Amino acid sequence: RRQCYPKAIPECLRDSYPVPEQSYYLYVIGMVLTTPLPDELN
């Protein structure tokens, strides 16, 4: 399967580590395709 976008870790997340006693949030984004992907992207 061909990769249609570059896989990379964003700079803002590189070398950032959790700090004890600090709150963090995790966002989950769900997505539903409204039309099928074309063959060249599938």
Coordinates of C-alpha atoms in Angstrom, one line a residue, residues 4-9:
C4 CA 0.0 9.3 0.6
Y5 CA 1.5 11.5 3.3
P6 CA 4.8 11.8 5.1
K7 CA 4.9 10.0 8.4
A8 CA 6.8 12.1 10.9
I9 CA 6.5 13.2 14.5

